Short mmCIF file of C-alpha atoms in Angstrom, two decimals:
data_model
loop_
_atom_site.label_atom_id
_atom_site.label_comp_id
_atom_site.label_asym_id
_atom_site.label_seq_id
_atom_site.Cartn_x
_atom_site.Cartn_y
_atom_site.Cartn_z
CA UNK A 1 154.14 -31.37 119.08
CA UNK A 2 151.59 -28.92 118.16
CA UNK A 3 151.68 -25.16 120.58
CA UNK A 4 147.91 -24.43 121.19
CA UNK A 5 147.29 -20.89 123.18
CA UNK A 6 146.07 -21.26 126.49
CA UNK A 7 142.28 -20.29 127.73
CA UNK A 8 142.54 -16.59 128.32
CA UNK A 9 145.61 -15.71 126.34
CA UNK A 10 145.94 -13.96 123.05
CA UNK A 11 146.64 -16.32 120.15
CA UNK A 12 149.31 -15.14 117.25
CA UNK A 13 148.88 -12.17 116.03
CA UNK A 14 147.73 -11.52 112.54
CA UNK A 15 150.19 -11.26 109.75
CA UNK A 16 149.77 -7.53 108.54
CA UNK A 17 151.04 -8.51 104.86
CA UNK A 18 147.72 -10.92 104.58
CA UNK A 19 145.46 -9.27 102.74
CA UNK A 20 141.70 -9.21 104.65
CA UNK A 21 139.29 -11.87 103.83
CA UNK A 22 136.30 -10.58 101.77
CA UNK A 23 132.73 -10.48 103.69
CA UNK A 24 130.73 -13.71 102.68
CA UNK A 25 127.57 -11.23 101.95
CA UNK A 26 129.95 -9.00 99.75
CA UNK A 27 130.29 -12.15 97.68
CA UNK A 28 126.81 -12.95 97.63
CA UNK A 29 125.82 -9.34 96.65
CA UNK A 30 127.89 -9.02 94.17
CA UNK A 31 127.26 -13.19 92.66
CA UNK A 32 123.72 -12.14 92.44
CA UNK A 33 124.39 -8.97 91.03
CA UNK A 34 126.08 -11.02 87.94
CA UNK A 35 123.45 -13.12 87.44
CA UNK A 36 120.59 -10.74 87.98
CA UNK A 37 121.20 -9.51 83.55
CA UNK A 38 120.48 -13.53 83.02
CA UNK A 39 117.46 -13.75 85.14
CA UNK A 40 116.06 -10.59 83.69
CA UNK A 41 116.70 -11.97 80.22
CA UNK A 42 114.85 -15.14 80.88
CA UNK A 43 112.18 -13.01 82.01
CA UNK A 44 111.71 -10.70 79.10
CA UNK A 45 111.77 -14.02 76.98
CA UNK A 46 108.85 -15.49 78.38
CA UNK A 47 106.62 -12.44 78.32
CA UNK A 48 107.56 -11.75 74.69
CA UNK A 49 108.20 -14.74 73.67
CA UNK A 50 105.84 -14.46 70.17
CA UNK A 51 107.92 -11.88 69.24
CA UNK A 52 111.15 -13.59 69.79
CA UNK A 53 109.64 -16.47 68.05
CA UNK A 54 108.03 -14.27 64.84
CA UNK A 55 111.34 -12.88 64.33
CA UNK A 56 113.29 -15.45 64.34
CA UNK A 57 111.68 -17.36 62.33
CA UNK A 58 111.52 -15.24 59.59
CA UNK A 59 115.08 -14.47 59.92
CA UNK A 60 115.43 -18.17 59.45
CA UNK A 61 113.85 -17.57 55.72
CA UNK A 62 115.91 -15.25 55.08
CA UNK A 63 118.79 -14.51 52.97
CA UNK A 64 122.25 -15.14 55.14
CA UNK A 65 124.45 -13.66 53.57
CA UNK A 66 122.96 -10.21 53.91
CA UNK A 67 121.73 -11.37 58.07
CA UNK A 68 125.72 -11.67 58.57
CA UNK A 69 126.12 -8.28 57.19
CA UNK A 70 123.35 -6.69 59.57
CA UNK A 71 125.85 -8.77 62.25
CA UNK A 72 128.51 -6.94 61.30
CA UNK A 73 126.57 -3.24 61.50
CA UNK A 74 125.70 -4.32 64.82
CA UNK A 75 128.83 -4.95 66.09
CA UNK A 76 130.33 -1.68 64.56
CA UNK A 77 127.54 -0.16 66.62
CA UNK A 78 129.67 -1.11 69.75
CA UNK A 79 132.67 0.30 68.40
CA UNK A 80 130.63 4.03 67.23
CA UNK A 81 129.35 3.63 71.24
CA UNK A 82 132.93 3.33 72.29
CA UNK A 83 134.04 5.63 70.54
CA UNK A 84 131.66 8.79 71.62
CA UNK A 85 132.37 7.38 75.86
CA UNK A 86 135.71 8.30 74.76
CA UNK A 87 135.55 11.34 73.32
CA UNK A 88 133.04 12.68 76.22
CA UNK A 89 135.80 12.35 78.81
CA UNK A 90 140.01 14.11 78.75
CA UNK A 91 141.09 10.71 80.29
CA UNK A 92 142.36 8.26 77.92
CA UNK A 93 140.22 5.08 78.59
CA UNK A 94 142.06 1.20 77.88
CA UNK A 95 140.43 0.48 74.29
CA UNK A 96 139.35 -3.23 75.11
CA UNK A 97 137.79 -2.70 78.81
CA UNK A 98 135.74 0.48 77.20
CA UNK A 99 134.89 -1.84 74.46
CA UNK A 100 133.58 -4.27 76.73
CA UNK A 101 131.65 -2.01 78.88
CA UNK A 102 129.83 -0.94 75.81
CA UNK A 103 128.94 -4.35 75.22
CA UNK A 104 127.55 -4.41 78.58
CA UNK A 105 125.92 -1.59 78.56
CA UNK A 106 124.26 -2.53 75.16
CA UNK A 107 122.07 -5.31 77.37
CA UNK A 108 121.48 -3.02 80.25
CA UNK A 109 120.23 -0.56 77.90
CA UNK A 110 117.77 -2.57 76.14
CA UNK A 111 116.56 -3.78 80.00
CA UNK A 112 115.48 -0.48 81.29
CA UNK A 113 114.14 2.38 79.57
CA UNK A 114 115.50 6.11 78.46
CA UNK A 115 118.83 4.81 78.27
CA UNK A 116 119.14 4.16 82.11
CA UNK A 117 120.79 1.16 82.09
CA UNK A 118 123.54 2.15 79.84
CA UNK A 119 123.95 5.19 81.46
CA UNK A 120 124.30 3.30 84.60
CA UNK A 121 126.88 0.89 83.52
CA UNK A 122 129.49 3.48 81.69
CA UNK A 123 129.06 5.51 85.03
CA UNK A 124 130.60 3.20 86.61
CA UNK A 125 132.68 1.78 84.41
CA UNK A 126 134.73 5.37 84.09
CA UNK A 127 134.15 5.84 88.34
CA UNK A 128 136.33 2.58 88.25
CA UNK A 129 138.79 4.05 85.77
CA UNK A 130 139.61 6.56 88.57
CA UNK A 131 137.10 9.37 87.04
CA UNK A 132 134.66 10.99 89.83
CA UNK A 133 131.22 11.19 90.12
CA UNK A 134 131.19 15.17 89.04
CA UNK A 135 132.89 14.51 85.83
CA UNK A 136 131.57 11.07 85.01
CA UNK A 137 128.18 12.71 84.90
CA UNK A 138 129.04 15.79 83.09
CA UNK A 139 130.52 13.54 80.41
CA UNK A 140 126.99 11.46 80.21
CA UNK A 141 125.16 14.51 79.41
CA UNK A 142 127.86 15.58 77.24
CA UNK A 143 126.70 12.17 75.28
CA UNK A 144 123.36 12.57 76.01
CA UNK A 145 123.27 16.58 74.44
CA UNK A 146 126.20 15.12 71.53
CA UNK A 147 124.08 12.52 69.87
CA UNK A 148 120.45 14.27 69.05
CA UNK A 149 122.59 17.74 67.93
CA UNK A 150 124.62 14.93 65.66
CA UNK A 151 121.69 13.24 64.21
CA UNK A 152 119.80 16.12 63.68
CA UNK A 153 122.86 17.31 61.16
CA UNK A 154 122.51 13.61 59.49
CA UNK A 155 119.16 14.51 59.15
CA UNK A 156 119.77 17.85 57.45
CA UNK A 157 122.40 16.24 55.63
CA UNK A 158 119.92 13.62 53.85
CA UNK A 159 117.37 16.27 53.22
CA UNK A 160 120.17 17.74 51.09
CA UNK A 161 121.43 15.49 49.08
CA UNK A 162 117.96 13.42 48.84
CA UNK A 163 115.79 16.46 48.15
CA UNK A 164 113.72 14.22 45.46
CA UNK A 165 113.68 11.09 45.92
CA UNK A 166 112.21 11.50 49.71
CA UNK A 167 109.03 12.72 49.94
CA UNK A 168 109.25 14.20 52.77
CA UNK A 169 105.88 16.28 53.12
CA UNK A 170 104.15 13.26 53.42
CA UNK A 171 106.10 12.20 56.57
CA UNK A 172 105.68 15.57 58.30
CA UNK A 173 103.52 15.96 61.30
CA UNK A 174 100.94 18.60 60.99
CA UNK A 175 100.88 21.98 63.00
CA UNK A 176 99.13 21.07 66.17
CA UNK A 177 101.55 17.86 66.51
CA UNK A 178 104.94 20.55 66.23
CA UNK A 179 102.81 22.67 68.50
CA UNK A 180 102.31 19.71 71.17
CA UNK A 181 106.35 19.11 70.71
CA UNK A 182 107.67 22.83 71.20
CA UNK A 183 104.87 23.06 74.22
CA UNK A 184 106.23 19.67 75.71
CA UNK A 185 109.70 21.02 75.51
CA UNK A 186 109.08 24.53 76.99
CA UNK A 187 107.29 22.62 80.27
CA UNK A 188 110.16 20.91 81.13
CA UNK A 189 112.72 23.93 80.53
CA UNK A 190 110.07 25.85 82.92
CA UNK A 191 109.87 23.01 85.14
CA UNK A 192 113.68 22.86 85.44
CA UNK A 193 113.94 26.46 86.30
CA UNK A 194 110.97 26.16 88.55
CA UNK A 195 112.63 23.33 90.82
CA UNK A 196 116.12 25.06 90.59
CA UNK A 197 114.52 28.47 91.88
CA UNK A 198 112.04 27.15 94.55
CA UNK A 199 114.72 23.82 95.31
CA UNK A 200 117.53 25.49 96.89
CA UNK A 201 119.18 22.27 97.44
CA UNK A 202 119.03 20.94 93.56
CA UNK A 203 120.10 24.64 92.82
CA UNK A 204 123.97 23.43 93.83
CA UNK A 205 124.26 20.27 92.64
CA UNK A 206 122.35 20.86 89.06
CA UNK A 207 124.96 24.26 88.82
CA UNK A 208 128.45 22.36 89.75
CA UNK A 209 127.58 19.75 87.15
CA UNK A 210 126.85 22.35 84.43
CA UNK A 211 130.08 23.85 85.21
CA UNK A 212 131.89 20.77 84.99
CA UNK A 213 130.47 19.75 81.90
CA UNK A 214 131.15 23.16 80.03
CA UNK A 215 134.55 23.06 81.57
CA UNK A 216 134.93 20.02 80.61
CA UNK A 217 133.48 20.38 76.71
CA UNK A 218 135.39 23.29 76.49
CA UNK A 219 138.53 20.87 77.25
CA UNK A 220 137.52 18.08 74.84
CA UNK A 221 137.10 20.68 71.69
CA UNK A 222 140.61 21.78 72.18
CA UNK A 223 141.83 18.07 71.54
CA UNK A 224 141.16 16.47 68.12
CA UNK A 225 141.70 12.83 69.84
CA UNK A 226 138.55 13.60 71.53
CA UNK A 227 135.93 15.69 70.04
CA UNK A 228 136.59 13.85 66.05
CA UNK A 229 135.37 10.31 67.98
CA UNK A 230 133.10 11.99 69.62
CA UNK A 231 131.05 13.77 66.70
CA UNK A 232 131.98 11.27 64.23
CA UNK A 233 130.75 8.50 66.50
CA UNK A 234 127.52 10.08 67.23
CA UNK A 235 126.92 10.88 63.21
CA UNK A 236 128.19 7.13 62.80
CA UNK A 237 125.16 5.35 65.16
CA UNK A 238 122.12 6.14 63.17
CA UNK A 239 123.99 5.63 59.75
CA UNK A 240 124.92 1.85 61.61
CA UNK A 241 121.38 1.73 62.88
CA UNK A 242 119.95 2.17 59.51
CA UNK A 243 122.18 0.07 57.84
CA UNK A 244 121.17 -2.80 59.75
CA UNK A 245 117.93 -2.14 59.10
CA UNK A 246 118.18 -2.13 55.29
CA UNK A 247 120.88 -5.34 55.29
CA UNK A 248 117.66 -7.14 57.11
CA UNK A 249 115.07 -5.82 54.81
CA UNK A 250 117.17 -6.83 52.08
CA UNK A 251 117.22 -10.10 53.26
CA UNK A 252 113.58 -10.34 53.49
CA UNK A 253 113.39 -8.61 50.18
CA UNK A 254 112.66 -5.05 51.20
CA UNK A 255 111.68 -2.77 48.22
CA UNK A 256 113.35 0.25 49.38
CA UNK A 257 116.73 1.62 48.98
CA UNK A 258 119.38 2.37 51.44
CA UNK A 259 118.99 6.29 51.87
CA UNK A 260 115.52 5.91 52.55
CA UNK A 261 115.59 3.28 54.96
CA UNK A 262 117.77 5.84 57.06
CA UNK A 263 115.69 8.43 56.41
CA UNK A 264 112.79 6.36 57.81
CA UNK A 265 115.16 5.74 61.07
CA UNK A 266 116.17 9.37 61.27
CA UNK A 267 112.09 10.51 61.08
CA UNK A 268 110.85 7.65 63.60
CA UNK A 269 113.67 8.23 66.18
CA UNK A 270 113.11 11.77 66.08
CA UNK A 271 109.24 12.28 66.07
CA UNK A 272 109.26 9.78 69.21
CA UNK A 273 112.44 8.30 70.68
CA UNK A 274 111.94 10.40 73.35
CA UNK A 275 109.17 7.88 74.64
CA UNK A 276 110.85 6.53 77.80
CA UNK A 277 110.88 2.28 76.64
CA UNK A 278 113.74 0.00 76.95
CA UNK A 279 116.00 0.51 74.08
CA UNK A 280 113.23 2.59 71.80
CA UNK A 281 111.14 -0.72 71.41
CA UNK A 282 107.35 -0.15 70.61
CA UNK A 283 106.79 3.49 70.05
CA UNK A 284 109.91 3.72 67.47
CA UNK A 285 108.91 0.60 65.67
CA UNK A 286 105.33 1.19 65.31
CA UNK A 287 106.98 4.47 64.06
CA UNK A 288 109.56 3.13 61.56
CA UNK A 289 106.52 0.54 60.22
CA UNK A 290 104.68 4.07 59.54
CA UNK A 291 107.23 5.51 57.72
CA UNK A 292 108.47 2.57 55.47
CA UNK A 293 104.91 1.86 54.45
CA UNK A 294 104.77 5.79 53.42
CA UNK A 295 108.27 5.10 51.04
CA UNK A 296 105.89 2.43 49.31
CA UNK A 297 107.04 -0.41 51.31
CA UNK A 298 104.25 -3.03 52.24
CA UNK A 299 103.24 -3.17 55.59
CA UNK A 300 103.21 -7.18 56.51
CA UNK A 301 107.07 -6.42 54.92
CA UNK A 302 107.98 -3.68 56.96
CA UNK A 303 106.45 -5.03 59.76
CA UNK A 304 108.77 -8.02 59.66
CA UNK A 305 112.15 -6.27 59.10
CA UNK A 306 111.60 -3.96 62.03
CA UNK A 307 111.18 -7.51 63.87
CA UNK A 308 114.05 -8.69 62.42
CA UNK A 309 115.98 -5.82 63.14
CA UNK A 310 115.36 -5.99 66.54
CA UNK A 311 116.48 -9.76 66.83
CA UNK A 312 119.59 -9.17 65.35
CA UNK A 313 120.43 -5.97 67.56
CA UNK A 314 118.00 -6.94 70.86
CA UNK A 315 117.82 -10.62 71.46
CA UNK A 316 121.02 -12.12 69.71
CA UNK A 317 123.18 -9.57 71.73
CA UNK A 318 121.23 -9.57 74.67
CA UNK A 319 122.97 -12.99 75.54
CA UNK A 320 126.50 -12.20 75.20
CA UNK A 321 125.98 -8.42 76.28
CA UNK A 322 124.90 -9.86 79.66
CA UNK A 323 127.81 -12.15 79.93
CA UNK A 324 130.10 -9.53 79.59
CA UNK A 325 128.13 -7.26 81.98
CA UNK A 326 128.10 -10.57 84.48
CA UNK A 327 132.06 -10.99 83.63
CA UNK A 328 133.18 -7.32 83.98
CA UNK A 329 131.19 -7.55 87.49
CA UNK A 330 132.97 -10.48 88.63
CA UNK A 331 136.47 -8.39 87.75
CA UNK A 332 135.24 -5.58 89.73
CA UNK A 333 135.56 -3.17 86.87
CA UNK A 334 132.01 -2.47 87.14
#
């Protein structure tokens, strides 16, 4: 015999140990937030799909052994990635999970430009890991300042030991280009100053988080766990970057060596990565195409291993990058 409540009475009470069931739109929201990295792939592939189909077809021609070790580069390129997110923050981060979010934030990255996307994904990654919004900020301009300071000593570095063999007065811009870059930079120091005098309200915000990331870099360069992954990871990515570069123009039978393939990266991501497109794509590969072609390299050539690069690091990541990104979603780590 089955006890129904009768019309106008309270039924059973809840059981307070149940745990609440989760809002149907909650689910939706966050189902379509998973697949929203696949539908935006499937996008980018049909407007660009020549260039998908250029590269890979040439990578198809080319020599595998040397494609599987621009592969491995590119994965190592993860691991240099992980390793500087570590090193930006005190907290000690689980090892796979950061891996993983780097992963992720590889696709978002190459998605939206100025590194928005992967800024927006490792911000929330470490606001899951129990890190606030203050610090995880601080820690992505700690990356953000970390990376161009570290480059620019590869840079030096190469000039250095390569004084000869890399002609580099022919790669220098002239005066009025340095002038347009040192004016371009002074505006927005001005600017900045400008908003945080005549903005009282920015004034606050934009002065807690520069005291919590100088607290906080002050912290990190007391701890050799932390600022040795963090310098040596940022010093790491364009070395990585580069090298995939050369293993693909060796495939394709690239006439340049190793050093000055880097060098080409180091000069092309400097004179314009700071062109806001997704993942550096267009202005630093018309760039990189320049400055091969001034180490001798023929153009058509060139040309093709920056496409290749950017298949093996863009378009054959993208795939699993946003499955990870869709996974780590679905776990509610991001």
């Amino acid at each position: 015999m089955t006890l129904t409540p009768l019309d106008g009475l309270p039924g059973p009470a809840p059981d307070p140990a149940a745990p609440p069931a989760a809002p149907t739109h909650a689910r939706a929201v966050r189902l379509a937030v998973s697949l929203l990295p696949l539908l935006l792939i499937a996008a980018w592939a049909v407007l660009d799909w020549r260039s998908l189909y250029d590269g890979v077809a040439r990578l198809a021609a080319a020599d595998p052994g040397w494609l599987l070790v621009a592969g491995v580069f590119t994965c190592l390129g993860w691991v240099a990635a992980a390793c500087v997110r570590q090193g930006a923050v005190p907290e000690r981060l689980p090892p796979g999970l950061l891996l993983a979010s780097q992963v992720a934030a590889g696709a978002a990255n190459h998605v939206l430009p100025a590194s928005i996307g992967a800024h927006a994904v490792t911000l929330r990654f470490l606001q899951g890991q129990g890190i606030p919004l203050a610090r995880g900020t601080a820690s992505l301009a700690l990356y953000s300042v970390v990376k161009p300071v570290a480059k620019t000593v590869v840079l030096l570095v190469f000039l250095v030991a390569f004084p000869g063999m890399l002609h580099f007065g022919d790669l220098m811009p002239d005066s009025w280009t340095l002038l347009l870059m040192a004016g371009g930079a002074a505006v927005a120091l001005a600017a900045t100053g400008v908003l945080m005098t005549v903005v009282p309200a920015l004034r606050r915000p934009l002065t807690g988080l520069l005291r919590t990331a100088l607290t906080d870099a002050r912290v990190l360069h007391t701890r050799p766990s932390r600022y040795l992954p963090l310098w040596l990871g940022a010093a790491a990515t364009p070395l990585l970057q580069g090298s995939v570069i050369a293993a693909v123009g060796y495939a394709l039978g690239l006439p340049l060596s190793w050093a000055q393939v880097i060098f080409a990266l180091l000069i092309a991501s400097t004179a314009v990565g700071a062109v806001p497109a997704p993942g550096g794509i267009g202005p630093v590969d018309a760039a990189m195409v320049f400055t091969m072609s001034a180490f001798g390299a023929p153009v058509g050539l060139a040309t093709a291993t920056v496409i290749g690069y950017r298949v093996m690091t863009v378009w054959i990541p993208l795939i699993p990058g946003a499955l990870v990104l869709s996974a780590l979603v679905q776990r509610k780590v991001l």
